[in-house]
Amino acid sequence: MSYLPVKQLLQTEPGQTVTVKGWVRTKRESKNAVFVAINDGSTIHTIQAVAEAGFLPDETLRLITTGACVAITGELVPSQGAGQAVEVQIADVHIYGPADPEKYPLQPKRHSLEFLREIAHLRPRTNTFSAILRIRHALAFAVHKYYNDNGFFYLNTPIITASDAEGAGEMFRVSTLDPLNPPKTEDGKVDYSQDFFGRETNLTVSGQLEGELGALALGKIYTFGPTFRAENSNTTRHLAEFWMIEPEMAFFELEDNMNLAEDFVKTVIRYALDNCADDLAFLENRLKEEEKTKKKEEQSEMTLTEKLRFVVDNDFERLTYTEAVEILRNSKPAKKGQFQYEVSWGIDLQSEHERYLVEKHFKKPVILTNYPRAIKSFYMKQDDESAAAPGPTVRAMDVLFPGIGEIIGGSQREDNLEKLTTRMAEVGIADEAIWWYLDTRRFGSAPHSGFGLGFERLVLFVSGMSNIRDVIPFPRAPKSAEF
Ligand code: ATP
Ligand code: MN
């Protein structure tokens, strides 16, 4: 019989000859037998291979060490031991690649996450990271499935862009000019007209502007691609390179946008619950152990799957920014001066405020809407003046999650050309810089909305990990791009 992944082997009827290929996790020798646990990444589980003592030649036995890659052939038999239904009775061992036991950094013991970040090339071979990567895959698949099932088209927006409308200073430059000797203009500045694209270009910080062009032609689109921000924020929730999902929908108003965002995150989390049970169970245990090391009052009351179920089963709380500011101003931590940043109408809420609302006040995910115009992007649709808010607001919505803060940021877009260009002038964006974007408001403009979900923040939430660098295979962060 040909080779089957461990995941399938574990569900195969005993009584046939099989071959298992994978990496040795552990080898245990007793007086009568040797037990080898093999993992091939198809599942969190290992399959056990057993040989009677003396059956394997010494030189073979010596090469079966943690990390070695092997192919083992033998009969699949009911397991004598507890913990697995079947095991392989070893008839033949082939060593693809031995692993020097003196130097192989992954030993069968608990390694710190910090250490594993230093060996990101090998950490996918650990239980924790293989579980996270399988969940990450399942969530990515669920994202595509969700949008496909709901009539959206996958639109690929450019990674190299010339528009810096989202805010300069946080972008990575893309250039083929010689950094030691760039061509200069008469006034001594670098002459980007001689650069590859004949202008200044950067890595994208968002596919939204191009996404809007797609929505105003195809109706409902989404992007799912790499996104880059050179913000020097060394936090547990920011990466310099991350993946963002940005749906954009014609004829959607703010309310429709909120409904979609809520249904979308619930659906993909439910997909993970339904399809990643083994990996989630492993991470749940891992989290339980981690929680025990925390102070009692900081320990979570819910297990990982309870937290996920809770999000899936409950309505998100929806309120305006203005209402949230009132709640925060009257809150215990505000009165006791426990917030690092004081709350007043107009401030950009800090993650301490977001987390208070989600974790302490409402105890569930929250959607905040109608933010002050001054702290949000130029393209957000302006609200009519309202007596409730002390200043002008826009139809923005942020979805806030426990332990994470902002997981989604979105809005209804300004579809009125005059209002849009007036706002651009106020914030200093030239019409010519995004003339093509403004054309959509000139030719067949329509109400439309969209949002951005940071994929790693979603994986962070579902996996119960606490540092975003641990939920992407090869993290990019300030001073860190080794692998
Ligand atoms: P934050 O305030 O948390 O820095 P933001 O308001 O700058 O986020 P948006 O521009 O609204 O973020 O981007 C949409 C989504 O992309 C965010 O809600 C978040 O999930 C994700 N995101 C933004 N910046 C990063 C980053 N540096 N690393 C990972 N995800 C990010
Ligand atoms: Mn945001």
Coordinates of C-alpha atoms and ligand atoms in Angstrom, one line a residue:
M1 CA 0.0 0.0 0.0
S2 CA 1.2 3.5 -0.8
Y3 CA 1.9 6.2 1.6
L4 CA -0.9 7.9 3.6
P5 CA -0.7 11.0 5.8
V6 CA -0.8 10.3 9.6
K7 CA -4.2 11.9 9.9
Q8 CA -5.6 9.2 7.6
L9 CA -3.5 6.4 8.9
L10 CA -4.9 7.0 12.4
Q11 CA -8.4 6.3 11.0
T12 CA -7.4 3.3 8.9
E13 CA -8.6 -0.2 9.7
P14 CA -5.8 -2.3 11.1
G15 CA -4.6 -5.4 9.3
Q16 CA -2.8 -4.0 6.3
T17 CA 0.8 -3.0 5.5
V18 CA 1.3 0.7 5.6
T19 CA 4.1 3.2 5.2
V20 CA 4.4 6.3 7.4
K21 CA 6.6 9.2 6.4
G22 CA 7.4 12.0 8.8
W23 CA 9.6 13.4 11.5
V24 CA 10.5 11.7 14.7
R25 CA 9.0 13.4 17.7
T26 CA 10.2 11.0 20.4
K27 CA 11.9 7.6 20.7
R28 CA 11.4 5.6 23.9
E29 CA 13.2 2.3 24.6
S30 CA 12.0 -0.2 27.1
K31 CA 13.5 -3.6 27.9
N32 CA 11.3 -5.3 25.4
A33 CA 10.6 -2.8 22.7
V34 CA 11.3 0.6 21.1
F35 CA 8.5 3.1 20.5
V36 CA 8.9 5.9 17.9
A37 CA 6.3 8.7 17.7
I38 CA 6.1 10.2 14.2
N39 CA 4.4 13.4 13.1
D40 CA 4.0 14.6 9.5
G41 CA 2.2 17.8 10.1
S42 CA -1.2 16.5 8.7
T43 CA -2.6 16.5 12.3
I44 CA -1.5 17.4 15.8
H45 CA -1.4 13.7 16.6
T46 CA 1.6 11.4 16.2
I47 CA 1.4 7.8 15.1
Q48 CA 3.3 5.2 17.1
A49 CA 5.7 2.7 15.5
V50 CA 6.9 -0.2 17.6
A51 CA 9.7 -2.8 17.2
E52 CA 10.7 -5.6 19.5
A53 CA 14.0 -4.9 21.2
G54 CA 16.9 -6.2 19.0
F55 CA 14.9 -6.1 15.8
L56 CA 16.4 -2.9 14.5
P57 CA 20.2 -2.9 13.8
D58 CA 22.1 -0.6 16.2
E59 CA 23.2 1.8 13.4
T60 CA 19.5 2.4 12.4
L61 CA 18.3 2.8 16.0
R62 CA 21.1 5.3 16.6
L63 CA 19.8 7.5 13.7
I64 CA 16.2 7.5 15.0
T65 CA 16.3 10.6 17.1
T66 CA 14.0 13.6 17.6
G67 CA 13.8 15.6 14.4
A68 CA 15.0 12.9 12.0
C69 CA 13.0 12.3 8.9
V70 CA 12.0 8.7 8.3
A71 CA 9.8 6.3 6.3
I72 CA 8.6 3.3 8.3
T73 CA 6.8 0.4 6.8
G74 CA 5.0 -2.3 8.7
E75 CA 1.6 -3.7 9.6
L76 CA -1.0 -1.5 11.0
V77 CA -2.2 -3.3 14.2
P78 CA -4.5 -2.4 17.1
S79 CA -2.4 -0.6 19.7
Q80 CA -1.5 -2.3 22.9
G81 CA -1.0 1.0 24.7
A82 CA -3.5 3.7 25.7
G83 CA -3.8 6.9 23.7
Q84 CA -4.1 5.6 20.2
A85 CA -6.3 3.0 18.4
V86 CA -3.6 1.8 16.0
E87 CA 0.1 1.6 15.7
V88 CA 2.7 0.4 13.1
Q89 CA 4.6 -2.8 13.7
I90 CA 7.9 -1.9 12.3
A91 CA 9.2 -4.2 9.4
D92 CA 11.5 -1.7 7.7
V93 CA 13.0 1.7 8.4
H94 CA 14.4 4.1 5.9
I95 CA 16.2 7.2 7.2
Y96 CA 15.7 10.2 4.8
G97 CA 17.6 12.7 6.9
P98 CA 19.1 12.1 10.3
A99 CA 19.0 15.0 12.8
D100 CA 22.2 15.6 14.8
P101 CA 20.9 15.1 18.3
E102 CA 23.6 17.3 19.8
K103 CA 22.6 20.3 17.6
Y104 CA 18.9 19.9 16.8
P105 CA 17.3 22.8 18.7
L106 CA 13.9 21.3 19.2
Q107 CA 13.9 18.8 22.0
P108 CA 10.8 17.0 23.3
K109 CA 10.2 19.6 26.1
R110 CA 8.5 22.9 26.4
H111 CA 10.4 25.8 24.7
S112 CA 9.6 29.4 25.3
L113 CA 7.8 31.3 22.5
E114 CA 10.7 33.9 22.5
F115 CA 13.2 31.1 21.8
L116 CA 11.0 29.7 19.1
R117 CA 10.8 33.1 17.4
E118 CA 14.6 32.9 17.0
I119 CA 14.2 29.6 15.2
A120 CA 11.2 30.4 13.1
H121 CA 12.6 28.2 10.4
L122 CA 12.0 25.1 12.6
R123 CA 9.1 26.2 14.8
P124 CA 6.4 24.8 12.4
R125 CA 7.6 21.4 13.6
T126 CA 6.3 22.0 17.1
N127 CA 2.8 21.1 18.2
T128 CA 1.9 24.7 19.0
F129 CA 3.0 26.2 15.7
S130 CA 1.7 23.4 13.5
A131 CA -1.7 23.8 15.2
I132 CA -1.7 27.5 14.6
L133 CA -0.6 27.1 11.0
R134 CA -3.4 24.6 10.3
I135 CA -5.9 26.9 11.9
R136 CA -4.6 29.8 9.9
H137 CA -5.1 27.7 6.7
A138 CA -8.6 26.8 7.8
L139 CA -9.5 30.4 8.5
A140 CA -8.1 31.6 5.1
F141 CA -10.1 28.9 3.4
A142 CA -13.2 29.9 5.3
V143 CA -12.7 33.6 4.3
H144 CA -12.7 32.7 0.6
K145 CA -15.6 30.3 1.1
Y146 CA -17.7 32.9 2.9
Y147 CA -17.3 35.5 0.2
N148 CA -17.8 33.1 -2.6
D149 CA -21.0 31.7 -1.0
N150 CA -22.2 35.3 -0.6
G151 CA -21.7 36.4 -4.2
F152 CA -18.5 38.4 -3.8
F153 CA -15.7 38.4 -6.3
Y154 CA -12.0 38.1 -5.3
L155 CA -10.2 41.2 -6.6
N156 CA -6.4 41.4 -6.6
T157 CA -5.4 44.9 -5.8
P158 CA -1.8 46.1 -6.4
I159 CA 1.0 45.6 -3.9
I160 CA 3.1 48.4 -5.4
T161 CA 1.2 51.7 -5.3
A162 CA 1.8 55.3 -6.1
S163 CA -1.0 56.7 -4.0
D164 CA -0.1 57.6 -0.4
A165 CA -3.6 58.7 0.5
E166 CA -3.8 56.7 3.6
G167 CA -1.1 58.8 5.4
A168 CA 2.5 59.3 4.4
G169 CA 5.4 58.3 6.6
E170 CA 4.2 54.8 7.3
M171 CA 5.1 53.3 3.9
F172 CA 7.9 51.2 2.6
R173 CA 9.5 52.8 -0.5
V174 CA 9.9 50.7 -3.6
S175 CA 12.8 51.8 -5.7
T176 CA 15.5 50.6 -8.1
L177 CA 17.6 53.7 -7.8
D178 CA 21.1 53.4 -6.6
P179 CA 20.9 54.4 -2.9
L180 CA 24.5 55.6 -2.9
N181 CA 24.2 57.7 -6.0
P182 CA 20.6 58.5 -6.9
P183 CA 19.9 61.0 -9.7
K184 CA 19.0 64.4 -8.4
T185 CA 16.7 67.2 -9.6
E186 CA 18.0 70.8 -9.9
D187 CA 16.9 71.6 -6.4
G188 CA 18.9 68.7 -5.0
K189 CA 16.1 66.2 -4.3
V190 CA 16.1 62.6 -5.4
D191 CA 14.7 62.5 -9.0
Y192 CA 12.1 59.8 -8.8
S193 CA 11.1 60.5 -12.4
Q194 CA 14.1 58.4 -13.3
D195 CA 13.0 55.6 -10.9
F196 CA 11.6 52.3 -12.3
F197 CA 8.0 53.5 -12.4
G198 CA 8.9 57.1 -13.2
R199 CA 7.5 58.3 -9.9
E200 CA 7.6 57.5 -6.2
T201 CA 6.1 54.2 -5.3
N202 CA 5.5 52.3 -2.1
L203 CA 4.2 49.0 -0.8
T204 CA 0.5 49.2 -0.2
V205 CA -1.1 50.0 3.2
S206 CA -4.6 49.0 2.0
G207 CA -6.3 47.8 -1.1
Q208 CA -9.4 49.8 -0.4
L209 CA -9.2 52.6 -2.9
E210 CA -8.8 50.1 -5.7
G211 CA -11.3 47.8 -4.0
E212 CA -13.9 50.6 -4.4
L213 CA -13.3 50.7 -8.1
G214 CA -14.1 47.0 -8.2
A215 CA -17.2 47.3 -6.1
L216 CA -18.6 50.1 -8.4
A217 CA -18.3 47.7 -11.3
L218 CA -18.8 44.1 -9.9
G219 CA -21.1 45.0 -7.0
K220 CA -19.4 43.0 -4.2
I221 CA -15.7 42.3 -4.1
Y222 CA -13.1 41.4 -1.5
T223 CA -9.4 41.5 -1.4
F224 CA -7.2 39.2 0.6
G225 CA -3.5 40.1 0.3
P226 CA -0.3 41.3 1.9
T227 CA -0.3 44.7 3.4
F228 CA 2.6 46.7 4.7
R229 CA 3.0 49.4 7.4
A230 CA 6.3 50.9 8.4
E231 CA 4.8 52.1 11.7
N232 CA 7.4 51.7 14.3
S233 CA 5.0 50.2 16.8
N234 CA 6.6 47.3 18.6
T235 CA 3.4 46.0 20.0
T236 CA 1.9 42.5 20.3
R237 CA -0.8 43.5 17.8
H238 CA 1.1 45.1 15.0
L239 CA 3.2 43.6 12.2
A240 CA 5.1 45.4 9.4
E241 CA 3.8 42.9 6.9
F242 CA 0.3 41.4 7.5
W243 CA -2.6 40.1 5.5
M244 CA -5.7 42.1 5.2
I245 CA -9.2 41.1 4.0
E246 CA -11.1 44.0 2.6
P247 CA -14.7 43.6 1.3
E248 CA -16.3 46.5 -0.5
M249 CA -19.9 46.6 -1.5
A250 CA -22.0 48.8 -3.7
F251 CA -25.4 49.9 -2.3
F252 CA -24.4 48.9 1.3
E253 CA -24.9 51.6 4.0
L254 CA -23.3 51.6 7.4
E255 CA -25.9 49.3 8.9
D256 CA -25.5 46.7 6.1
N257 CA -21.7 47.0 6.6
M258 CA -22.0 46.2 10.3
N259 CA -24.3 43.2 9.6
L260 CA -21.9 41.8 7.1
A261 CA -18.9 42.3 9.4
E262 CA -20.6 40.5 12.3
D263 CA -21.9 37.7 10.2
F264 CA -18.5 37.3 8.5
V265 CA -16.4 37.0 11.6
K266 CA -19.0 34.7 13.3
T267 CA -19.1 32.4 10.2
V268 CA -15.3 32.0 9.9
I269 CA -14.9 31.4 13.6
R270 CA -17.7 28.8 13.5
Y271 CA -15.8 27.2 10.6
A272 CA -12.7 26.9 12.8
L273 CA -14.7 25.4 15.7
D274 CA -16.3 22.9 13.3
N275 CA -13.1 21.9 11.5
C276 CA -10.1 22.4 13.8
A277 CA -11.3 20.6 16.9
D278 CA -8.1 18.7 17.6
D279 CA -5.9 21.8 17.1
L280 CA -8.2 24.0 19.2
A281 CA -8.2 21.4 22.0
F282 CA -4.4 21.4 22.0
L283 CA -4.2 25.2 22.1
E284 CA -6.9 25.4 24.8
N285 CA -4.8 23.2 27.0
R286 CA -1.8 25.3 26.3
L287 CA -3.7 28.4 27.2
K288 CA -4.9 26.8 30.4
E289 CA -1.3 26.2 31.5
E290 CA -0.4 29.8 30.6
E291 CA -3.3 31.2 32.5
K292 CA -2.1 29.4 35.6
T293 CA 1.1 31.5 35.6
K294 CA -1.0 34.7 35.7
K295 CA -2.4 36.5 38.7
K296 CA -5.8 35.3 39.8
E297 CA -7.6 38.5 38.8
E298 CA -6.0 38.5 35.3
Q299 CA -7.0 34.9 34.6
S300 CA -9.7 34.4 32.0
E301 CA -12.9 33.0 33.2
M302 CA -13.5 31.2 29.9
T303 CA -11.6 28.5 28.1
L304 CA -10.6 29.1 24.5
T305 CA -13.5 27.3 22.9
E306 CA -15.9 28.9 25.4
K307 CA -14.6 32.3 24.2
L308 CA -15.1 31.4 20.6
R309 CA -18.5 29.9 21.2
F310 CA -19.5 33.1 23.1
V311 CA -18.6 35.3 20.1
V312 CA -20.4 33.1 17.7
D313 CA -23.6 32.8 19.8
N314 CA -24.1 36.4 21.0
D315 CA -25.0 39.6 19.2
F316 CA -22.3 42.2 19.1
E317 CA -23.1 45.4 21.1
R318 CA -23.5 48.4 18.8
L319 CA -23.2 52.0 19.9
T320 CA -21.9 55.3 18.8
Y321 CA -18.5 56.7 19.6
T322 CA -20.2 59.5 21.5
E323 CA -22.1 57.0 23.7
A324 CA -18.9 55.1 24.3
V325 CA -17.1 58.2 25.4
E326 CA -19.9 58.9 27.9
I327 CA -19.6 55.3 29.3
L328 CA -15.8 55.7 29.6
R329 CA -16.0 59.1 31.3
N330 CA -18.4 57.7 33.9
S331 CA -16.4 54.4 34.3
K332 CA -14.6 53.4 37.5
P333 CA -11.1 53.5 36.0
A334 CA -11.8 57.0 34.6
K335 CA -12.9 58.3 38.0
K336 CA -10.0 56.6 39.8
G337 CA -7.6 58.0 37.2
Q338 CA -6.5 54.5 36.1
F339 CA -6.6 55.2 32.4
Q340 CA -3.2 56.2 31.0
Y341 CA -5.0 58.4 28.5
E342 CA -7.8 60.7 29.6
V343 CA -11.1 60.4 27.8
S344 CA -12.8 63.3 26.1
W345 CA -14.9 63.6 23.0
G346 CA -12.6 63.8 20.0
I347 CA -9.7 61.6 21.2
D348 CA -8.7 58.5 19.3
L349 CA -9.7 55.8 21.7
Q350 CA -6.7 53.9 23.0
S351 CA -6.6 50.1 23.3
E352 CA -7.1 50.4 27.1
H353 CA -10.4 52.2 26.4
E354 CA -11.5 49.7 23.8
R355 CA -10.7 46.8 26.0
Y356 CA -12.5 48.3 29.0
L357 CA -15.7 48.6 26.8
V358 CA -15.4 45.0 25.5
E359 CA -14.0 43.1 28.5
K360 CA -15.4 45.0 31.5
H361 CA -18.5 47.0 30.5
F362 CA -20.3 44.9 27.8
K363 CA -18.3 41.7 28.1
K364 CA -18.8 40.9 24.4
P365 CA -17.6 42.2 21.1
V366 CA -18.6 45.8 20.4
I367 CA -19.1 47.8 17.2
L368 CA -18.5 51.5 17.6
T369 CA -19.8 53.8 15.0
N370 CA -20.0 57.5 14.0
Y371 CA -16.6 58.6 15.0
P372 CA -15.4 62.3 15.0
R373 CA -14.5 63.3 11.5
A374 CA -11.1 64.6 12.5
I375 CA -9.7 61.3 13.6
K376 CA -10.8 59.2 10.6
S377 CA -9.8 59.0 7.0
F378 CA -10.9 61.5 4.3
Y379 CA -13.0 59.0 2.4
M380 CA -15.5 58.2 5.2
K381 CA -19.1 59.5 4.6
Q382 CA -20.0 62.5 6.5
D383 CA -22.9 62.3 8.9
D384 CA -25.6 65.0 8.9
E385 CA -25.2 67.3 11.9
S386 CA -26.6 65.7 15.0
A387 CA -27.5 67.2 18.3
A388 CA -26.1 64.1 20.1
A389 CA -22.5 64.6 19.0
P390 CA -20.6 67.7 20.0
G391 CA -18.8 67.8 16.6
P392 CA -18.9 66.5 13.1
T393 CA -18.9 62.8 12.7
V394 CA -18.4 60.2 9.9
R395 CA -20.1 56.8 9.2
A396 CA -17.2 54.8 10.5
M397 CA -17.4 51.5 12.3
D398 CA -14.7 49.7 14.3
V399 CA -15.3 46.2 15.6
L400 CA -13.6 45.6 19.0
F401 CA -12.7 42.2 20.3
P402 CA -11.7 40.9 23.8
G403 CA -7.9 40.7 24.2
I404 CA -7.3 42.4 20.9
G405 CA -9.1 45.7 20.7
E406 CA -9.7 46.7 17.1
I407 CA -10.0 43.8 14.8
I408 CA -12.0 45.5 12.0
G409 CA -12.1 49.1 10.8
G410 CA -14.5 50.2 8.2
S411 CA -17.0 52.8 7.0
Q412 CA -19.6 53.9 4.5
R413 CA -17.7 55.8 1.9
E414 CA -18.3 59.4 0.9
D415 CA -20.0 59.1 -2.5
N416 CA -20.6 62.9 -3.0
L417 CA -17.8 64.3 -5.2
E418 CA -18.0 67.8 -3.8
K419 CA -18.0 66.7 -0.1
L420 CA -15.1 64.4 -0.8
T421 CA -12.9 66.9 -2.6
T422 CA -13.7 69.5 0.1
R423 CA -12.5 67.1 2.8
M424 CA -9.4 66.2 0.8
A425 CA -8.5 69.8 0.5
E426 CA -8.9 70.2 4.2
V427 CA -6.5 67.4 4.9
G428 CA -4.1 68.3 2.1
I429 CA -4.6 65.6 -0.5
A430 CA -4.4 66.8 -4.1
D431 CA -7.2 65.9 -6.5
E432 CA -4.6 64.9 -9.1
A433 CA -3.0 62.3 -6.8
I434 CA -6.1 60.1 -6.9
W435 CA -7.9 61.5 -10.0
W436 CA -9.0 58.0 -10.9
Y437 CA -10.6 57.4 -7.5
L438 CA -12.5 60.7 -7.9
D439 CA -13.8 59.5 -11.3
T440 CA -16.0 56.9 -9.6
R441 CA -17.8 59.8 -8.0
R442 CA -18.1 61.6 -11.4
F443 CA -19.4 58.6 -13.3
G444 CA -22.2 56.6 -11.8
S445 CA -21.4 57.2 -8.1
A446 CA -23.3 54.9 -5.7
P447 CA -23.6 54.6 -1.9
H448 CA -21.1 51.9 -0.9
S449 CA -19.3 50.6 2.2
G450 CA -16.5 48.3 3.2
F451 CA -14.1 47.3 5.9
G452 CA -10.7 45.8 6.6
L453 CA -10.0 42.8 8.8
G454 CA -6.5 42.2 9.9
F455 CA -6.2 38.4 9.2
E456 CA -3.5 37.9 11.9
R457 CA -5.7 39.6 14.5
L458 CA -8.4 37.0 13.7
V459 CA -5.9 34.1 13.9
L460 CA -4.6 35.6 17.2
F461 CA -8.2 35.6 18.6
V462 CA -9.0 32.1 17.4
S463 CA -5.7 30.5 18.5
G464 CA -5.7 32.2 21.9
M465 CA -2.1 33.3 21.4
S466 CA -1.0 36.6 22.8
N467 CA 1.6 37.9 20.4
I468 CA 0.8 38.5 16.7
R469 CA 4.3 37.4 15.8
D470 CA 3.3 33.9 16.7
V471 CA 0.4 33.6 14.3
I472 CA 2.2 34.3 11.0
P473 CA 4.9 31.9 9.7
F474 CA 7.6 34.4 9.2
P475 CA 6.9 37.7 11.1
R476 CA 8.2 41.0 9.9
A477 CA 8.5 43.6 12.6
P478 CA 11.0 46.5 13.4
K479 CA 14.6 45.1 13.3
S480 CA 13.3 41.6 12.5
A481 CA 13.3 40.0 9.0
E482 CA 15.6 37.0 9.4
F483 CA 13.7 34.2 7.8
Ligands
ATP1 P1 -4.6 50.1 15.0 O1 -5.4 51.3 15.4 O2 -4.9 48.8 15.7 O3 -3.2 50.3 14.7 P2 -5.6 50.9 12.4 O4 -6.7 51.7 12.8 O5 -4.3 51.5 12.0 O6 -5.3 49.8 13.5 P3 -6.9 50.2 9.9 O7 -6.1 51.1 9.0 O8 -8.3 50.5 10.2 O9 -6.0 49.9 11.2 O10 -6.7 48.7 9.2 C1 -7.8 47.7 9.3 C2 -7.4 46.5 10.1 O11 -6.1 46.0 9.8 C3 -7.3 46.8 11.6 O12 -8.6 46.8 12.2 C4 -6.5 45.6 12.1 O13 -7.2 44.5 12.2 C5 -5.5 45.4 10.9 N1 -4.2 46.1 11.1 C6 -3.9 47.4 11.0 N2 -2.6 47.6 11.2 C7 -2.0 46.4 11.5 C8 -0.7 46.0 11.7 N3 0.3 46.8 11.8 N4 -0.5 44.6 11.9 C9 -1.5 43.8 11.9 N5 -2.8 44.1 11.6 C10 -3.1 45.4 11.4
MN2 MN -8.8 51.4 12.1

